[in-house]
Amino acid sequence: MATSTAYNAFEMARTQFDKIADLLGLDGATRELLRNPLREYHFSIPVRMDDGNVKVFQGFRIQHNDARGPAKGGIRFHPHETVDTVRALSMWMTWKCAVVDIPLGGGKGGVICDPHHLSQREQEAICRGFIRQIARNIGPVSDVPAPDVMTSPQHMLWMMDEYEVLAGGHYPGMITGKPVGMGGSLGRTQATGYGVVYCLREALREKDLAPEATTASVQGFGNVAQYAIQLYQQLGGKVICVACWDQEDQKSYSFKRDSGVNLDELRGITDRFGGIDKVKARALKYQVLPGEAWIEQDVDILIPAALENQITGDNVGKIAKRVKIIAEGANGPTTPQADAVIEERGIFVIPDFLANAGGVTCSYFEQVQCNMNYFWEMDEVLGKLDLKMTAAYHAISDLARKRKLYMRDAAYVVAINRVAEACRERGWV
Ligand code: GLU
């Protein structure tokens, strides 16, 4: 487990929750129930490595709340994974499913490992080992995993296969984010990034800003960032800076080009984890700047789409005057300290669990398709996704306007109310 630093994602998730619990006057029992995960599983995954030695990996699956439906949420592979991060992420999943009003709860999983240093065979063994430890406690009607940071459709397929071997049948609804043709849904890969931009498109419309007249700076170049950039550029927007992690140097860099980044060009020089090759980027006339440079760009829109704890009390002051919108593609990128400054400055935030809910919404569609064993065309998937995201966005932005709430708080009000009501109606509190 990573050594603890001052930042703790679970404390942050609770701080956000407590603020709204006070605002709503939530009773003590409901508060207690929702501040904590319902269930946690911590386990060891022994794996025979390619060199013949056995290494033991630590895994977690945390089910924060399932009052509205089976727990739902991804599994992350990360060398600095901590149980508190997984707790926070499971809690955010509960709010995410509630805010887009899909019949699912919140869960999250993680394994402390670094896929950069693992062969495909070793990664497969971790996936299968993870399922062997948790198979009895997950499933299509209890808890449904999905991809997240550094996990892919292939990982999901290995996990499904292991589950089906143990369960002795076909259960494609036990996991989502599977490859298309193997129970996956068209559009699932694009869904999270596109969802961010569906929300952004609506925010720009409300502010009377034409996308073609705007510029953006993006943190991250993984799945979410790449598809957010793709759709934003299709709408006519210009991305001038992209920041990402450099595995070799163990730090991040920002890649800047004032004339706009070319997505295909950058994809061509990027590894499967979203790391951009510096030497090749320089040859393509990108300026290579320090990792933090993405946040201080003179742009209209910032899209943090990497990890948690990125816009903090320390760097929030670097955000340029011109920035009007922050669309959070990552989970938990902004700390409460930074939030206070952003709110004060009147920058419009599309909060993480609303902005990035496209992924889980499409996962829900994937489950529905698996259950009826009938798969939709791309247009149908993306059309339904757009409808769901646009409706959720407007419900929150209307409430924020009416009650003069910060967007994050408005989203929390809706989500917490829905989950609290489900707990009450079930007679839990
Ligand atoms: N890991 C994604 C998220 O944080 C997707 C979860 C899912 O599809 O279940 O929203």
Coordinates of C-alpha atoms and ligand atoms in Angstrom, one line a residue:
M1 CA 0.0 0.0 0.0
A2 CA 1.2 3.5 -0.8
T3 CA 2.5 5.5 2.2
S4 CA 0.0 8.0 3.3
T5 CA 0.3 11.6 2.3
A6 CA -1.8 14.5 3.5
Y7 CA -4.3 13.8 0.8
N8 CA -6.9 11.1 1.5
A9 CA -9.6 10.5 -1.1
F10 CA -12.0 8.9 1.4
E11 CA -11.8 11.9 3.7
M12 CA -12.4 14.1 0.7
A13 CA -15.5 12.1 -0.4
R14 CA -16.8 12.3 3.2
T15 CA -16.1 16.0 3.4
Q16 CA -18.2 16.5 0.2
F17 CA -20.9 14.2 1.6
D18 CA -21.1 15.9 5.0
K19 CA -21.5 19.3 3.5
I20 CA -24.7 18.2 1.6
A21 CA -25.9 16.0 4.5
D22 CA -26.0 19.2 6.6
L23 CA -27.7 21.1 3.8
L24 CA -30.3 18.4 3.5
G25 CA -30.7 17.9 7.3
L26 CA -30.1 14.2 6.9
D27 CA -30.9 12.1 10.0
G28 CA -28.0 10.5 11.9
A29 CA -28.7 6.9 10.9
T30 CA -28.9 7.7 7.1
R31 CA -25.7 9.8 7.5
E32 CA -23.9 7.0 9.2
L33 CA -25.0 4.4 6.6
L34 CA -24.0 6.6 3.6
R35 CA -20.7 7.7 5.1
N36 CA -19.5 4.1 5.2
P37 CA -19.4 1.3 2.6
L38 CA -21.9 -1.5 3.3
R39 CA -19.3 -4.2 2.6
E40 CA -15.5 -4.4 2.0
Y41 CA -13.4 -7.3 0.9
H42 CA -9.6 -7.3 1.2
F43 CA -7.7 -10.3 -0.2
S44 CA -4.4 -11.6 -1.4
I45 CA -3.9 -12.8 -5.0
P46 CA -0.9 -15.2 -5.4
V47 CA 0.5 -15.2 -8.9
R48 CA 3.2 -17.3 -10.4
M49 CA 5.3 -14.8 -12.3
D50 CA 7.1 -15.4 -15.6
D51 CA 10.4 -15.9 -13.7
G52 CA 8.9 -18.8 -11.7
N53 CA 8.6 -17.0 -8.4
V54 CA 5.2 -16.4 -6.7
K55 CA 4.3 -12.8 -6.0
V56 CA 1.3 -11.9 -3.8
F57 CA -0.8 -8.9 -4.9
Q58 CA -3.3 -7.1 -2.6
G59 CA -6.8 -6.8 -4.0
F60 CA -10.0 -5.0 -2.8
R61 CA -13.6 -4.9 -3.7
I62 CA -15.8 -2.4 -1.8
Q63 CA -19.6 -2.1 -2.1
H64 CA -20.6 1.2 -0.9
N65 CA -24.3 1.0 -1.4
D66 CA -26.8 -1.2 -3.3
A67 CA -30.1 0.2 -2.2
R68 CA -31.0 1.3 -5.8
G69 CA -29.6 -1.8 -7.5
P70 CA -26.5 -4.1 -7.7
A71 CA -23.3 -2.4 -6.8
K72 CA -21.5 -1.1 -9.9
G73 CA -18.0 0.2 -10.6
G74 CA -14.6 -0.4 -12.1
I75 CA -11.5 -2.3 -11.0
R76 CA -8.3 -0.3 -11.1
F77 CA -4.7 -1.5 -11.4
H78 CA -2.4 1.0 -9.9
P79 CA 0.9 0.8 -8.0
H80 CA -0.3 3.4 -5.5
E81 CA -3.8 2.0 -4.9
T82 CA -5.0 2.4 -1.3
V83 CA -8.0 1.0 0.4
D84 CA -9.2 4.5 1.2
T85 CA -9.0 5.5 -2.5
V86 CA -11.2 2.5 -3.4
R87 CA -13.6 3.4 -0.6
A88 CA -13.9 6.9 -2.0
L89 CA -14.3 5.7 -5.5
S90 CA -17.0 3.2 -4.5
M91 CA -18.9 6.1 -2.8
W92 CA -18.6 8.3 -5.8
M93 CA -20.0 5.4 -7.9
T94 CA -23.1 5.4 -5.7
W95 CA -23.7 9.1 -6.5
K96 CA -22.8 8.6 -10.1
C97 CA -25.4 5.9 -10.8
A98 CA -28.0 7.9 -8.8
V99 CA -27.4 11.2 -10.6
V100 CA -28.0 9.7 -14.0
D101 CA -30.9 7.7 -12.5
I102 CA -29.9 4.2 -13.5
P103 CA -30.9 1.3 -11.3
L104 CA -27.5 0.5 -9.9
G105 CA -25.5 1.1 -6.7
G106 CA -21.9 1.9 -6.1
G107 CA -18.8 -0.3 -5.8
K108 CA -15.1 -0.2 -6.8
G109 CA -12.2 -2.6 -6.8
G110 CA -8.5 -2.3 -7.0
V111 CA -5.3 -4.2 -7.2
I112 CA -2.0 -2.8 -6.0
C113 CA 0.1 -3.5 -9.1
D114 CA 1.8 -1.8 -12.0
P115 CA 0.8 -3.2 -15.4
H116 CA 3.7 -1.4 -17.0
H117 CA 5.9 -4.1 -15.4
L118 CA 3.7 -7.1 -15.9
S119 CA 3.5 -9.4 -18.9
Q120 CA 0.1 -10.2 -20.5
R121 CA 0.2 -13.7 -18.9
E122 CA 0.9 -12.2 -15.4
Q123 CA -2.0 -9.7 -15.9
E124 CA -4.3 -12.5 -16.9
A125 CA -3.3 -14.4 -13.7
I126 CA -4.1 -11.4 -11.6
C127 CA -7.5 -11.0 -13.2
R128 CA -8.3 -14.7 -12.7
G129 CA -7.0 -14.6 -9.1
F130 CA -9.1 -11.5 -8.3
I131 CA -12.2 -13.3 -9.4
R132 CA -11.3 -16.5 -7.5
Q133 CA -11.1 -14.5 -4.3
I134 CA -14.3 -12.5 -4.8
A135 CA -16.6 -14.7 -7.0
R136 CA -19.0 -15.5 -4.2
N137 CA -19.6 -11.9 -3.4
I138 CA -20.1 -10.4 -6.9
G139 CA -22.4 -11.3 -9.8
P140 CA -25.0 -9.9 -12.2
V141 CA -27.5 -9.4 -9.4
S142 CA -25.2 -8.2 -6.6
D143 CA -22.1 -6.4 -7.8
V144 CA -20.9 -5.8 -11.4
P145 CA -17.3 -4.7 -12.1
A146 CA -16.0 -2.8 -15.1
P147 CA -12.8 -1.3 -16.4
D148 CA -11.1 1.7 -14.8
V149 CA -7.6 3.1 -14.6
M150 CA -5.2 0.7 -16.4
T151 CA -7.7 -2.1 -17.0
S152 CA -9.1 -2.9 -20.4
P153 CA -11.8 -5.0 -22.2
Q154 CA -9.3 -7.9 -22.3
H155 CA -9.0 -7.8 -18.5
M156 CA -12.8 -7.9 -18.2
L157 CA -13.0 -10.9 -20.6
W158 CA -10.5 -12.9 -18.5
M159 CA -12.5 -12.0 -15.4
M160 CA -15.8 -13.1 -17.0
D161 CA -14.2 -16.3 -18.2
E162 CA -12.9 -17.2 -14.8
Y163 CA -16.3 -16.4 -13.2
E164 CA -18.1 -18.6 -15.8
V165 CA -15.8 -21.5 -15.1
L166 CA -16.5 -21.2 -11.4
A167 CA -20.3 -20.7 -11.8
G168 CA -20.7 -23.3 -14.5
G169 CA -22.7 -21.2 -17.0
H170 CA -22.8 -18.1 -19.1
Y171 CA -23.1 -14.9 -17.1
P172 CA -22.2 -12.0 -19.4
G173 CA -24.1 -9.6 -17.1
M174 CA -21.6 -10.2 -14.3
I175 CA -19.1 -7.6 -15.7
T176 CA -19.2 -4.8 -18.3
G177 CA -16.7 -3.1 -20.6
K178 CA -16.1 -6.5 -22.3
P179 CA -14.9 -6.6 -25.9
V180 CA -17.5 -6.1 -28.6
G181 CA -18.6 -9.5 -29.9
M182 CA -17.9 -11.0 -26.5
G183 CA -20.8 -9.5 -24.7
G184 CA -19.5 -5.9 -24.9
S185 CA -21.6 -3.0 -26.1
L186 CA -20.7 -0.8 -29.1
G187 CA -19.9 2.7 -27.8
R188 CA -18.6 1.5 -24.4
T189 CA -15.0 2.5 -25.2
Q190 CA -16.1 6.0 -26.3
A191 CA -18.9 6.4 -23.7
T192 CA -17.0 8.1 -20.8
G193 CA -15.2 10.7 -22.9
Y194 CA -18.2 11.3 -25.1
G195 CA -20.4 11.7 -22.0
V196 CA -18.0 14.4 -20.7
V197 CA -18.5 16.3 -23.9
Y198 CA -22.3 15.9 -24.1
C199 CA -22.4 17.7 -20.8
L200 CA -19.8 20.3 -22.0
R201 CA -21.8 20.9 -25.1
E202 CA -24.9 21.6 -23.0
A203 CA -22.9 23.9 -20.7
L204 CA -21.6 25.9 -23.7
R205 CA -25.1 26.2 -25.1
E206 CA -26.4 27.6 -21.8
K207 CA -23.5 30.1 -21.8
D208 CA -24.1 31.0 -25.4
L209 CA -20.6 30.0 -26.4
A210 CA -20.1 28.4 -29.8
P211 CA -17.7 25.3 -29.4
E212 CA -15.8 26.5 -32.5
A213 CA -14.9 29.7 -30.6
T214 CA -13.4 27.8 -27.6
T215 CA -10.1 26.2 -26.6
A216 CA -9.3 23.6 -24.1
S217 CA -6.5 22.1 -22.1
V218 CA -6.7 18.4 -21.1
Q219 CA -5.0 16.5 -18.4
G220 CA -4.5 12.8 -19.3
F221 CA -4.4 10.9 -22.5
G222 CA -6.0 7.6 -21.6
N223 CA -9.3 6.4 -22.8
V224 CA -11.5 9.1 -21.2
A225 CA -9.2 12.0 -22.4
Q226 CA -8.8 10.7 -26.0
Y227 CA -12.6 10.3 -26.6
A228 CA -13.4 13.6 -24.9
I229 CA -10.8 15.3 -27.2
Q230 CA -12.3 13.5 -30.2
L231 CA -15.9 14.6 -29.7
Y232 CA -14.9 18.1 -28.6
Q233 CA -12.9 18.5 -31.8
Q234 CA -15.8 17.2 -33.8
L235 CA -17.9 20.0 -32.3
G236 CA -15.3 22.4 -33.6
G237 CA -13.3 23.0 -30.4
K238 CA -9.5 23.4 -30.3
V239 CA -7.4 21.5 -27.7
I240 CA -4.0 23.2 -27.3
C241 CA -2.5 21.3 -24.5
V242 CA -2.5 17.6 -23.3
A243 CA -0.7 16.4 -20.2
C244 CA 0.3 12.8 -19.4
W245 CA 2.4 10.6 -17.3
D246 CA 5.9 9.5 -18.5
Q247 CA 6.7 6.1 -17.3
E248 CA 10.4 6.3 -18.0
D249 CA 10.9 9.6 -16.1
Q250 CA 8.3 8.8 -13.5
K251 CA 6.7 12.3 -13.9
S252 CA 4.3 13.9 -16.2
Y253 CA 4.7 16.4 -19.1
S254 CA 2.4 18.7 -20.9
F255 CA 2.4 18.7 -24.7
K256 CA 1.4 22.0 -26.2
R257 CA 0.8 23.3 -29.7
D258 CA -1.0 26.6 -30.2
S259 CA -2.4 25.6 -33.5
G260 CA -4.1 22.7 -31.8
V261 CA -3.2 19.1 -31.1
N262 CA -3.8 16.5 -33.7
L263 CA -5.5 13.5 -32.0
D264 CA -4.5 10.8 -34.6
E265 CA -0.9 12.1 -34.6
L266 CA -0.6 11.9 -30.8
R267 CA -2.3 8.5 -30.7
G268 CA 0.3 7.3 -33.1
I269 CA 3.1 8.1 -30.6
T270 CA 1.3 6.9 -27.4
D271 CA 1.7 3.7 -25.5
R272 CA -1.3 1.7 -24.3
F273 CA -1.4 3.5 -21.0
G274 CA -1.7 6.9 -22.6
G275 CA 2.0 7.9 -22.3
I276 CA 3.2 10.2 -25.2
D277 CA 6.7 9.8 -26.6
K278 CA 8.6 13.1 -25.9
V279 CA 11.1 12.8 -28.7
K280 CA 8.6 12.0 -31.4
A281 CA 6.3 14.8 -30.0
R282 CA 9.1 17.4 -30.3
A283 CA 9.7 16.3 -33.9
L284 CA 6.0 17.0 -34.6
K285 CA 6.4 20.5 -33.3
Y286 CA 4.9 20.1 -29.8
Q287 CA 6.4 22.0 -27.0
V288 CA 7.2 19.7 -24.1
L289 CA 6.4 21.5 -20.9
P290 CA 6.3 20.5 -17.2
G291 CA 3.4 18.3 -16.1
E292 CA 1.6 21.1 -14.3
A293 CA 1.6 23.4 -17.4
W294 CA -1.8 22.1 -18.5
I295 CA -3.6 23.9 -15.7
E296 CA -2.2 27.3 -16.4
Q297 CA -3.1 27.5 -20.1
D298 CA -5.0 30.5 -21.3
V299 CA -8.0 28.5 -22.5
D300 CA -11.8 28.6 -22.0
I301 CA -12.1 25.0 -20.8
L302 CA -10.1 22.7 -18.5
I303 CA -10.7 19.0 -18.7
P304 CA -8.9 17.0 -15.9
A305 CA -9.2 13.4 -17.2
A306 CA -6.4 11.6 -15.4
L307 CA -6.5 10.8 -11.7
E308 CA -7.8 12.1 -8.4
N309 CA -6.2 15.0 -6.4
Q310 CA -5.0 17.1 -9.4
I311 CA -6.5 20.5 -8.8
T312 CA -5.6 21.4 -5.3
G313 CA -5.2 24.3 -2.9
D314 CA -1.6 24.6 -4.2
N315 CA -2.2 25.0 -7.9
V316 CA -5.8 26.3 -8.2
G317 CA -4.3 29.8 -8.2
K318 CA -2.6 29.0 -11.5
I319 CA -5.9 28.7 -13.4
A320 CA -6.0 31.4 -16.0
K321 CA -8.6 34.2 -15.8
R322 CA -10.1 33.2 -19.1
V323 CA -11.2 29.7 -17.9
K324 CA -15.0 29.5 -17.8
I325 CA -15.7 25.8 -17.5
I326 CA -14.0 22.8 -15.8
A327 CA -15.4 19.5 -17.0
E328 CA -14.1 16.7 -14.8
G329 CA -13.4 13.5 -16.7
A330 CA -11.5 11.9 -13.9
N331 CA -12.9 10.8 -10.5
G332 CA -12.1 13.2 -7.7
P333 CA -9.7 15.5 -9.6
T334 CA -10.6 18.6 -7.5
T335 CA -10.0 18.9 -3.7
P336 CA -12.5 20.7 -1.5
Q337 CA -9.9 23.4 -0.9
A338 CA -9.6 24.0 -4.6
D339 CA -13.4 23.8 -5.0
A340 CA -13.8 26.8 -2.6
V341 CA -11.6 28.9 -4.8
I342 CA -13.2 27.8 -8.0
E343 CA -16.7 28.5 -6.6
E344 CA -15.6 31.9 -5.4
R345 CA -14.2 32.8 -8.9
G346 CA -17.4 31.8 -10.5
I347 CA -15.9 29.1 -12.8
F348 CA -18.6 26.7 -13.9
V349 CA -17.8 23.1 -12.8
I350 CA -19.3 20.0 -14.4
P351 CA -18.6 17.7 -11.4
D352 CA -16.9 14.3 -11.9
F353 CA -19.8 12.0 -11.0
L354 CA -22.0 13.8 -13.5
A355 CA -19.5 14.5 -16.2
N356 CA -18.0 11.1 -16.3
A357 CA -21.2 9.1 -15.8
G358 CA -21.3 8.1 -19.5
G359 CA -19.1 5.1 -18.9
V360 CA -21.3 3.5 -16.3
T361 CA -24.5 4.5 -18.2
C362 CA -23.2 2.6 -21.2
S363 CA -22.2 -0.3 -18.9
Y364 CA -25.9 -0.3 -17.8
F365 CA -26.9 -0.5 -21.5
E366 CA -24.3 -3.3 -21.9
Q367 CA -25.9 -5.3 -19.1
V368 CA -29.4 -4.7 -20.5
Q369 CA -28.2 -6.0 -23.9
C370 CA -26.5 -9.0 -22.3
N371 CA -29.7 -9.9 -20.4
M372 CA -31.8 -9.9 -23.5
N373 CA -29.0 -11.3 -25.6
Y374 CA -29.7 -8.7 -28.3
F375 CA -27.1 -6.1 -29.2
W376 CA -27.9 -2.6 -30.5
E377 CA -26.2 -0.6 -33.2
M378 CA -23.8 2.1 -32.4
D379 CA -26.2 4.9 -33.2
E380 CA -28.8 3.5 -30.8
V381 CA -26.3 3.2 -28.0
L382 CA -24.9 6.7 -28.4
G383 CA -28.3 8.2 -29.0
K384 CA -29.6 6.7 -25.7
L385 CA -26.4 7.8 -24.0
D386 CA -26.7 11.3 -25.2
L387 CA -30.4 11.5 -24.0
K388 CA -29.5 10.2 -20.5
M389 CA -26.5 12.5 -20.1
T390 CA -28.2 15.6 -21.4
A391 CA -31.3 15.0 -19.2
A392 CA -29.1 14.5 -16.1
Y393 CA -27.0 17.6 -16.9
H394 CA -30.1 19.8 -17.2
A395 CA -31.7 18.5 -14.1
I396 CA -28.6 19.5 -12.2
S397 CA -27.9 22.8 -13.9
D398 CA -31.6 23.8 -13.4
L399 CA -31.4 23.0 -9.8
A400 CA -28.1 24.8 -9.4
R401 CA -29.6 27.9 -11.0
K402 CA -32.9 27.8 -9.0
R403 CA -31.3 27.2 -5.6
K404 CA -28.1 29.2 -6.4
L405 CA -26.0 26.1 -5.7
Y406 CA -22.5 25.3 -6.8
M407 CA -22.8 22.6 -9.5
R408 CA -21.1 19.9 -7.5
D409 CA -23.4 20.6 -4.6
A410 CA -26.5 20.5 -6.8
A411 CA -25.4 17.1 -8.2
Y412 CA -24.8 15.9 -4.6
V413 CA -28.3 17.1 -3.5
V414 CA -30.0 15.0 -6.3
A415 CA -27.8 11.9 -5.8
I416 CA -27.9 11.8 -2.0
N417 CA -31.6 12.4 -1.9
R418 CA -32.3 9.5 -4.3
V419 CA -30.0 7.1 -2.4
A420 CA -31.3 8.2 1.0
E421 CA -34.9 7.7 -0.2
A422 CA -34.1 4.2 -1.5
C423 CA -32.6 3.3 1.9
R424 CA -35.7 4.7 3.6
E425 CA -38.2 3.0 1.4
R426 CA -36.4 -0.4 1.9
G427 CA -36.8 0.2 5.6
W428 CA -33.0 0.3 6.3
V429 CA -33.2 3.6 8.1
Ligands
GLU1 N1 -14.8 2.9 -14.0 C1 -15.8 3.8 -14.6 C2 -16.3 4.9 -13.7 O1 -15.5 5.3 -12.8 C3 -17.0 3.0 -15.1 C4 -17.7 2.1 -14.2 C5 -18.7 1.1 -14.8 O2 -18.8 1.1 -16.0 O3 -19.2 0.3 -14.0 O4 -17.3 5.4 -13.8

